[in-house]
Coordinates of C-alpha atoms in Angstrom, one line a residue:
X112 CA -78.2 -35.7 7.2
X113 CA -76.7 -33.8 4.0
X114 CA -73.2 -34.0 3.1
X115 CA -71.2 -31.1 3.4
X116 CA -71.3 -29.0 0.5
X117 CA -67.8 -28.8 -0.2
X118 CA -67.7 -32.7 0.3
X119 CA -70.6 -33.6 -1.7
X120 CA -69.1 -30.4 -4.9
X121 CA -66.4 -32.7 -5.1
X122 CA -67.9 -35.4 -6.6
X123 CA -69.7 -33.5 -9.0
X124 CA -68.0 -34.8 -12.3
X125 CA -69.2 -38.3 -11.7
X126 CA -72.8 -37.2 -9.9
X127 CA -75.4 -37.1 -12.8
X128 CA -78.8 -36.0 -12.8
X129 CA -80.6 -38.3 -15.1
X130 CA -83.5 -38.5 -17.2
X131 CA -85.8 -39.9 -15.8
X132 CA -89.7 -40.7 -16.9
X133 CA -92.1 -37.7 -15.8
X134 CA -91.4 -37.9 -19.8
X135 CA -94.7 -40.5 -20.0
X136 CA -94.8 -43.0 -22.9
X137 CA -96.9 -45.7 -22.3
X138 CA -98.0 -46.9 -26.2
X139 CA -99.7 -44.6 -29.0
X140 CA -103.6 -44.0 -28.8
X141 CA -106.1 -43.9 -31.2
X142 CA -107.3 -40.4 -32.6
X143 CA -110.5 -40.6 -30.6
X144 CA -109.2 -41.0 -27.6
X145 CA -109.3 -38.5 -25.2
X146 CA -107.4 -37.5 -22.1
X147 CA -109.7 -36.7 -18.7
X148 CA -109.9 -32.9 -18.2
X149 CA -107.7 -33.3 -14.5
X150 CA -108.1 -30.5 -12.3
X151 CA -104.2 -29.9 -11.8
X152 CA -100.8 -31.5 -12.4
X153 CA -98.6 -32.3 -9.3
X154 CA -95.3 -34.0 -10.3
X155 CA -92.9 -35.9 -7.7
X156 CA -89.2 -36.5 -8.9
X157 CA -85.7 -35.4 -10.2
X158 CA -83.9 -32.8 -12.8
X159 CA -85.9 -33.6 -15.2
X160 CA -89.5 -32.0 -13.6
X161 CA -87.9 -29.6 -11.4
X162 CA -88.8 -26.0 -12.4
X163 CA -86.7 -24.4 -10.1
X164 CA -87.2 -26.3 -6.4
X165 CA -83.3 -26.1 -6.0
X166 CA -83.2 -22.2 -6.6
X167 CA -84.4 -21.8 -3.1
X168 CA -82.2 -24.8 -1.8
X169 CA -78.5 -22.9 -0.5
X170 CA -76.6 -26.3 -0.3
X171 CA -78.2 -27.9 -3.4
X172 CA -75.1 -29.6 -5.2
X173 CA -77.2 -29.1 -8.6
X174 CA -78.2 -26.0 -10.1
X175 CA -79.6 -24.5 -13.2
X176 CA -80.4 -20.5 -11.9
X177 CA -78.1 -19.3 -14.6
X178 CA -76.7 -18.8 -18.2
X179 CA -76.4 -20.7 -20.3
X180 CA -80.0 -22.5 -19.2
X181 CA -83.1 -20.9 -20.4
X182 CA -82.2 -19.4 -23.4
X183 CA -85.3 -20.8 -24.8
X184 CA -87.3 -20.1 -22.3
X185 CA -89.8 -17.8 -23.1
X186 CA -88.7 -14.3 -21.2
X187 CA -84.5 -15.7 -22.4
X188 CA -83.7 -16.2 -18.7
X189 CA -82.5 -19.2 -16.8
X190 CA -85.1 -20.4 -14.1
X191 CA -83.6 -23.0 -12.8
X192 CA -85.1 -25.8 -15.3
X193 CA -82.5 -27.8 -16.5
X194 CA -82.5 -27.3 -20.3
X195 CA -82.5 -24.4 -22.5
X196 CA -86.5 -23.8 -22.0
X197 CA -89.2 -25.7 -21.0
X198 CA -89.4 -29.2 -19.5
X199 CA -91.5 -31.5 -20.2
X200 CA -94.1 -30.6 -17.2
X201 CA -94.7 -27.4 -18.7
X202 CA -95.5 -29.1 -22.0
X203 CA -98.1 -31.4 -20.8
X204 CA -99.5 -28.8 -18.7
X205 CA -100.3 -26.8 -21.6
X206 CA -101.5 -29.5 -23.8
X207 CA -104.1 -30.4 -21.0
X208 CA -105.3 -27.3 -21.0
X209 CA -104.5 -26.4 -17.6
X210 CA -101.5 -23.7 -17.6
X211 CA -98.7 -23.1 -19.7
X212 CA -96.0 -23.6 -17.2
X213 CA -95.8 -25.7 -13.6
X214 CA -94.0 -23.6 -11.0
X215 CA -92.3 -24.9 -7.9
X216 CA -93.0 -24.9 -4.9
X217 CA -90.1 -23.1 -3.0
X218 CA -91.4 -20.4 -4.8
X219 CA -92.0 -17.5 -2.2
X220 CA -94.3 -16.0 -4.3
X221 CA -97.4 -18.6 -5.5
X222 CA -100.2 -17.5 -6.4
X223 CA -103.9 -18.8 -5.2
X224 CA -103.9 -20.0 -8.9
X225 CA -100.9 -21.8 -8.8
X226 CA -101.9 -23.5 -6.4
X227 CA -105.4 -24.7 -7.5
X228 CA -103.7 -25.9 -11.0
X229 CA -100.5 -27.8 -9.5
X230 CA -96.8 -27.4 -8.6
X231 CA -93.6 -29.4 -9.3
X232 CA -91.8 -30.7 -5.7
X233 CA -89.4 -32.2 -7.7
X234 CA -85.3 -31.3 -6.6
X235 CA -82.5 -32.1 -9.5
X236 CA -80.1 -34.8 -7.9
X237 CA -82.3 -36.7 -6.0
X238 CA -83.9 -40.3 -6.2
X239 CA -85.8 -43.2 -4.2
X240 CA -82.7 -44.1 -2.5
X241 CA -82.3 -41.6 0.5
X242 CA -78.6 -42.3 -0.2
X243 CA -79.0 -40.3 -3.6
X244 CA -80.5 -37.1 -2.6
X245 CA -77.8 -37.2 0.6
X246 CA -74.9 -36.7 -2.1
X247 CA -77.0 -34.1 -3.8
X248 CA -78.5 -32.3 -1.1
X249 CA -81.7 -32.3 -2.7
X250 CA -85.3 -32.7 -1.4
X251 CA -85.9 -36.3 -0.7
X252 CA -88.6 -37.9 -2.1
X253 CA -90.1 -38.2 1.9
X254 CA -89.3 -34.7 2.0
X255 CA -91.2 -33.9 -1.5
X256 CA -94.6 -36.2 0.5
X257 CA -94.2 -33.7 3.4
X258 CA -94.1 -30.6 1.3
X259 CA -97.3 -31.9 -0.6
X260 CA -98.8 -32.2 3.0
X261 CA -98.1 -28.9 3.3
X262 CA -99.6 -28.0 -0.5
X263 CA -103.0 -29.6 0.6
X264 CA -103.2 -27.8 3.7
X265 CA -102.5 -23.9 1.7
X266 CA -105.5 -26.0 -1.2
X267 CA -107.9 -26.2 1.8
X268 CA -107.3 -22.8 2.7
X269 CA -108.2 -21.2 -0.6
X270 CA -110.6 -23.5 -1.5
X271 CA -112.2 -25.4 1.2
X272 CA -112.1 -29.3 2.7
X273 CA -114.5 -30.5 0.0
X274 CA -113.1 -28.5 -3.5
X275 CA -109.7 -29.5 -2.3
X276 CA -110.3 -32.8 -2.0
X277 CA -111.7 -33.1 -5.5
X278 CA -108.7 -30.9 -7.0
X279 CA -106.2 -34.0 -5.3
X280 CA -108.4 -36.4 -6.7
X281 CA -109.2 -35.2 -10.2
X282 CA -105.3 -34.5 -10.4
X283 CA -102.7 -36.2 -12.8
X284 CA -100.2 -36.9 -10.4
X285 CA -96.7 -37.7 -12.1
X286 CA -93.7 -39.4 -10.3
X287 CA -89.6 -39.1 -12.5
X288 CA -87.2 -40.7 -10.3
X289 CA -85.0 -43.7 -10.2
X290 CA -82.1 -43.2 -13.0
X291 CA -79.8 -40.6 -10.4
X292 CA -80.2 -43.9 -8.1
X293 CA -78.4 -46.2 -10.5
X294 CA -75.6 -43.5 -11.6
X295 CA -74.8 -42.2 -8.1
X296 CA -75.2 -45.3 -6.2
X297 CA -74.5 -48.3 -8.4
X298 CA -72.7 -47.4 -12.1
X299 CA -70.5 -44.8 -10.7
X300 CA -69.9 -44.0 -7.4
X301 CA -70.7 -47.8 -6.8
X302 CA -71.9 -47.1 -3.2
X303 CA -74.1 -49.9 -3.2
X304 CA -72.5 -52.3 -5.0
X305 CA -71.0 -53.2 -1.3
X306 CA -75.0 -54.2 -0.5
X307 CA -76.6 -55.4 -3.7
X308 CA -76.4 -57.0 -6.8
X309 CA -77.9 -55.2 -9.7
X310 CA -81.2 -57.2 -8.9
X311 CA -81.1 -56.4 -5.5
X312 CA -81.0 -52.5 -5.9
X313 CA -83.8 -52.4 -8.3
X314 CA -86.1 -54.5 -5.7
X315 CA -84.9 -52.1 -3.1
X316 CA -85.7 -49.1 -4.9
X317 CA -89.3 -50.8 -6.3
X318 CA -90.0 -50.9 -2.4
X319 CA -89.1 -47.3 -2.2
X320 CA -91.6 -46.7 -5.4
X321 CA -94.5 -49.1 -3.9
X322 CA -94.8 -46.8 -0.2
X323 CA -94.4 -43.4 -2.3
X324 CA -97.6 -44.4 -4.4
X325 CA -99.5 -45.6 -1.4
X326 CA -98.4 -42.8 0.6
X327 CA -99.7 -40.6 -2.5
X328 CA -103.1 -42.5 -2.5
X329 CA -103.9 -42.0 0.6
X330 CA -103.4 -38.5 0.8
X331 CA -106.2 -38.5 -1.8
X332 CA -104.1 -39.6 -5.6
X333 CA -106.2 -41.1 -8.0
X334 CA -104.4 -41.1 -11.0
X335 CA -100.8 -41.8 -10.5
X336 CA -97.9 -42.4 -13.0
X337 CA -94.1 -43.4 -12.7
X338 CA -91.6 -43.2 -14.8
X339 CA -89.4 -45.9 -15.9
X340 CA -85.7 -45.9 -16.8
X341 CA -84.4 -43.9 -19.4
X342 CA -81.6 -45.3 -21.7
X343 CA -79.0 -44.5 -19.2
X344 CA -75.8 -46.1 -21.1
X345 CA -77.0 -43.6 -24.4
X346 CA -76.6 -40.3 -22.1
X347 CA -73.5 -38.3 -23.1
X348 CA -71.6 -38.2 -19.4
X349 CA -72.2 -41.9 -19.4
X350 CA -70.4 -42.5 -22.4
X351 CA -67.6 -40.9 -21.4
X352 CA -67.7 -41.7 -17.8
X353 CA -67.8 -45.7 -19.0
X354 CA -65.8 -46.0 -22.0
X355 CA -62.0 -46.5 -21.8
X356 CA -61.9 -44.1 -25.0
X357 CA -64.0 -41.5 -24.0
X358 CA -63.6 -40.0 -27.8
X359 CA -65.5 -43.3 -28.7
X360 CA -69.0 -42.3 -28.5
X361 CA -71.6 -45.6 -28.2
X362 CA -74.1 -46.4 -25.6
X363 CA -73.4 -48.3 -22.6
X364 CA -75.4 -51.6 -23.6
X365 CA -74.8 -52.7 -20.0
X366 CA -76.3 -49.8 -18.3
X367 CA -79.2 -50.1 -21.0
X368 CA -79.9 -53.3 -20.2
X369 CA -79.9 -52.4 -16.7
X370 CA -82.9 -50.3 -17.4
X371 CA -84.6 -52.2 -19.0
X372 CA -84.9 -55.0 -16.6
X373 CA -86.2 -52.9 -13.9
X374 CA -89.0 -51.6 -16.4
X375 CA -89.8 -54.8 -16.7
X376 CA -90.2 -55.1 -13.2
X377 CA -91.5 -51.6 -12.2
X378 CA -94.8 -52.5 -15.0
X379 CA -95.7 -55.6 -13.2
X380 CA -95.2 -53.4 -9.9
X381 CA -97.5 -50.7 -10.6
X382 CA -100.2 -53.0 -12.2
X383 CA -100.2 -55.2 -9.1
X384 CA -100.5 -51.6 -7.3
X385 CA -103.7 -50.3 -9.0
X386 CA -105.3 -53.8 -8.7
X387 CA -104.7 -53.2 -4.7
X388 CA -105.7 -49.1 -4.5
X389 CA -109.4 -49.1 -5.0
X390 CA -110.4 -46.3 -7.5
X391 CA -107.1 -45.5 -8.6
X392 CA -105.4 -45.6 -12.2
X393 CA -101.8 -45.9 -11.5
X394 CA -99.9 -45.9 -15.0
X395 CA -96.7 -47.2 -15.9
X396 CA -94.8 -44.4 -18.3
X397 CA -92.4 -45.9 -20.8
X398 CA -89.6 -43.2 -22.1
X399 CA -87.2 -45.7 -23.1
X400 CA -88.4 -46.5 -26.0
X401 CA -88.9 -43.0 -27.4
X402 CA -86.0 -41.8 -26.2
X403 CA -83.8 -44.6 -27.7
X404 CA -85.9 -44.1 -30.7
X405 CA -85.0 -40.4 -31.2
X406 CA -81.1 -41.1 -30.2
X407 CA -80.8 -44.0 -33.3
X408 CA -83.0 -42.2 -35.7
X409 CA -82.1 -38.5 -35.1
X410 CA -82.8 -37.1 -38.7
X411 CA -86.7 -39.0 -38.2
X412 CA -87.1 -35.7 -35.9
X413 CA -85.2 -33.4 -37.1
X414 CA -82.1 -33.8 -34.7
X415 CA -78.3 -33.8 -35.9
X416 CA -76.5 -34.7 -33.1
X417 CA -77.2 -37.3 -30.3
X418 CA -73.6 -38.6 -28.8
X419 CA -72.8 -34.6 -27.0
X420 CA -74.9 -31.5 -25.3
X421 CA -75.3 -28.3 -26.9
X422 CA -74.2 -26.5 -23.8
X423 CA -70.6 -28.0 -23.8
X424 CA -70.5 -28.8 -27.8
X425 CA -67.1 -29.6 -28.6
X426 CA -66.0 -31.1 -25.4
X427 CA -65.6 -34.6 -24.2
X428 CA -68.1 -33.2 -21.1
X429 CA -67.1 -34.9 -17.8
X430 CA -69.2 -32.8 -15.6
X431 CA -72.7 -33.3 -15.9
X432 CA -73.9 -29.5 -15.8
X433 CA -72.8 -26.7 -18.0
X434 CA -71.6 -23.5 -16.1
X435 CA -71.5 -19.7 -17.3
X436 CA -68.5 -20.3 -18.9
X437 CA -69.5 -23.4 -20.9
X438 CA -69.9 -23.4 -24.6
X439 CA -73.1 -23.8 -26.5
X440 CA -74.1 -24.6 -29.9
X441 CA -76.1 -21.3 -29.9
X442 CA -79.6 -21.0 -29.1
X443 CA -80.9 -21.2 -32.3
X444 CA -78.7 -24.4 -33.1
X445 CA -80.2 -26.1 -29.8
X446 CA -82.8 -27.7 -31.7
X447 CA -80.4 -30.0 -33.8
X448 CA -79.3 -31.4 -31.0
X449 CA -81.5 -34.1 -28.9
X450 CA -79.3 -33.4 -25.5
X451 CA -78.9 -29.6 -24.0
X452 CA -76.4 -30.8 -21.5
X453 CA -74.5 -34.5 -20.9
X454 CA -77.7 -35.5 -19.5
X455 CA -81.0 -33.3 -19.8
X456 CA -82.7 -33.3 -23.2
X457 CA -83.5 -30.0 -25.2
X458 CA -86.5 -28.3 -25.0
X459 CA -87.3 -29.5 -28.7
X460 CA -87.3 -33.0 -27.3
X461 CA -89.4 -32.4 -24.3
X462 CA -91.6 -30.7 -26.6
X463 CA -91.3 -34.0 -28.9
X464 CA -92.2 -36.6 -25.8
X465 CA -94.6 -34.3 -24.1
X466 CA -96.9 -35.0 -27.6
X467 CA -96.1 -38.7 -27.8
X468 CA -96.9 -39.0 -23.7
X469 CA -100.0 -37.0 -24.5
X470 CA -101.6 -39.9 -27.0
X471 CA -99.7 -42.8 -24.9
X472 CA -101.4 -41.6 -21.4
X473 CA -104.9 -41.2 -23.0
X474 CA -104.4 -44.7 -24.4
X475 CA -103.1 -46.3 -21.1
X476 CA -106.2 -44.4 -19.2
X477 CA -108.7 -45.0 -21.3
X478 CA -109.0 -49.0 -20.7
X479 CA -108.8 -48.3 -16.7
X480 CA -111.9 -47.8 -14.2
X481 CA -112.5 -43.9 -13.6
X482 CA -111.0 -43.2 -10.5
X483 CA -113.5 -42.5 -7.2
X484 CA -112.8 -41.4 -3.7

């Protein structure tokens, strides 16, 4: 059951929606290697791959359905992505070849098309942990299964039992969730610090991770990847949610190495997972790496500021979100900085990860079996 909405607003300040890994980085690929031509792209997770789930959800804490979001987008108009244009599904999308942008699912209004070449179920605020998409009053990632029940179902429809089973199968299917878990529930709000060490919430949430992959397999998945951890202690809200000096900008090493430890352990899960699926290619996606890499080298790619958002450039931000009445850096300055909000990268560095993922997945799938039904 949800939180009310007034109940659940007021913790807004400390309730972040984190970056989390549809942002696939696995390691860099040769020139001659080549992605598989997958039928459609059908992404699981958080903020970071939702295209606009929550637009259509009335008690959804988190929201991006206006100004200043999407003023990179291509038609200038916020669409309930979390950034100033594109995320990073839209990017891959388009470099596979299959559609320039990934629309979601609430979307009264999908076309056959849309549905043959993939949605987003994804809902901003929301995680493995039911617990996390409770405070947010997001689409849990059960909920997010059932809906893609429901997507199969309208794919049979248009196209038959048999096409639409080899659309699920030749499909990349790309999971971003875990990083709101660990802010909500254990770095800030501390809800389940009363239950678990640190070690003890990532194996609870790397249960959570192994049934949502088999759940996904069995409704016909072949090639699956999740997202680790992003650098959570280098995310702007997180420096000044942590720090005693919040005018002190520095990475939470803590936090960092929080994230790091349950990559470590999310790697060996998935590899143990694809030895257990037959036919399936279930990839571990490394953003941490990049990420970090972009934040401590910013000039490298172009970026001038790493420690603050563009939306809310100026201010010490304590609310994760910007509002209509934030500031911004301008639209046409929004590609100096690596962060649009406290907590959701720029378009520019979507763009940036969505190449690097694109040679990292190729490398990761090309040494695994082709999947098979």
């Amino acid at each position: 059951m949800h939180l009310p909405r007034t109940a659940a607003a007021a913790t807004t300040a400390l309730i972040i929606i984190i970056l989390t890994a549809a942002d696939i980085q696995i390691s860099t690929a040769s020139p001659n290697q080549q992605l598989p031509n997958f039928t459609a792209v059908i992404i699981f997770g958080d903020s970071t791959v939702d295209t606009g789930n929550n637009n259509y959800l009335p008690d959804a804490v988190f929201r991006a359905d206006h100004p200043p979001y999407g003023e990179n987008f291509p038609t200038g108009q916020p669409t309930g992505r979390f950034s100033d244009g594109k995320l990073l599904p839209d990017f891959f999308a388009s470099i596979l070849g299959i559609k320039q942008l990934v629309p979601p699912f609430l979307h009264p209004n999908l076309s056959d098309s849309d549905i043959r070449t993939g949605v987003s179920f994804a809902s901003a605020g929301t995680g493995y942990d039911d617990l996390t998409a409770t405070i947010a009053q997001a689409i849990s990632m059960d909920e997010q299964v059932e809906l893609f029940e429901k997507y199969v179902v309208r794919l049979r429809s248009i196209m038959g039992d048999d096409a639409a089973k080899e659309t699920v199968q030749g499909a990349l299917v790309a999971v971003s969730a875990g990083a709101n878990d660990f802010v909500y529930n254990y770095y800030d709000l501390m809800t389940r610090r009363l239950e678990f060490d640190l070690s003890g919430y990532q194996d609870f949430l790397l249960s959570k991770v192994q049934t949502l992959v088999k759940r996904i397999y069995n409704m016909g998945g072949r090639t699956i990847v999740v997202g680790g951890l992003p650098p959570i202690g280098c995310l702007p809200i997180q420096m000044t949610v942590e720090l005693q000096n919040p005018l002190e900008r520095r990475c939470v090493e803590t936090q960092n190495l929080g994230s790091q430890s349950y990559n470590a352990k999310l790697k060996k899960l998935l590899a143990k997972l694809q030895s257990s699926l037959a036919g399936s290619r279930v990839a571990y996606s490394n953003v941490y790496d990049p990420l970090l890499e972009m934040i401590t080298h910013p000039t490298k790619y172009g970026f001038v500021e790493t420690k603050q958002g563009c939306c809310g450039s100026g201010l010490v931000e304590m609310a994760a979100l910007c509002n209509a009445e934030s500031p911004s850096c301008g639209k046409e300055m929004a590609s100096n900085y690596v962060f649009w909000d406290s907590v959701h990268p720029t378009s520019t560095a979507y763009q940036i990860l969505a190449t690097n993922l694109s040679q990292q997945l190729a490398s990761a799938l090309s040494s695994a079996s082709p999947p098979s039904s």
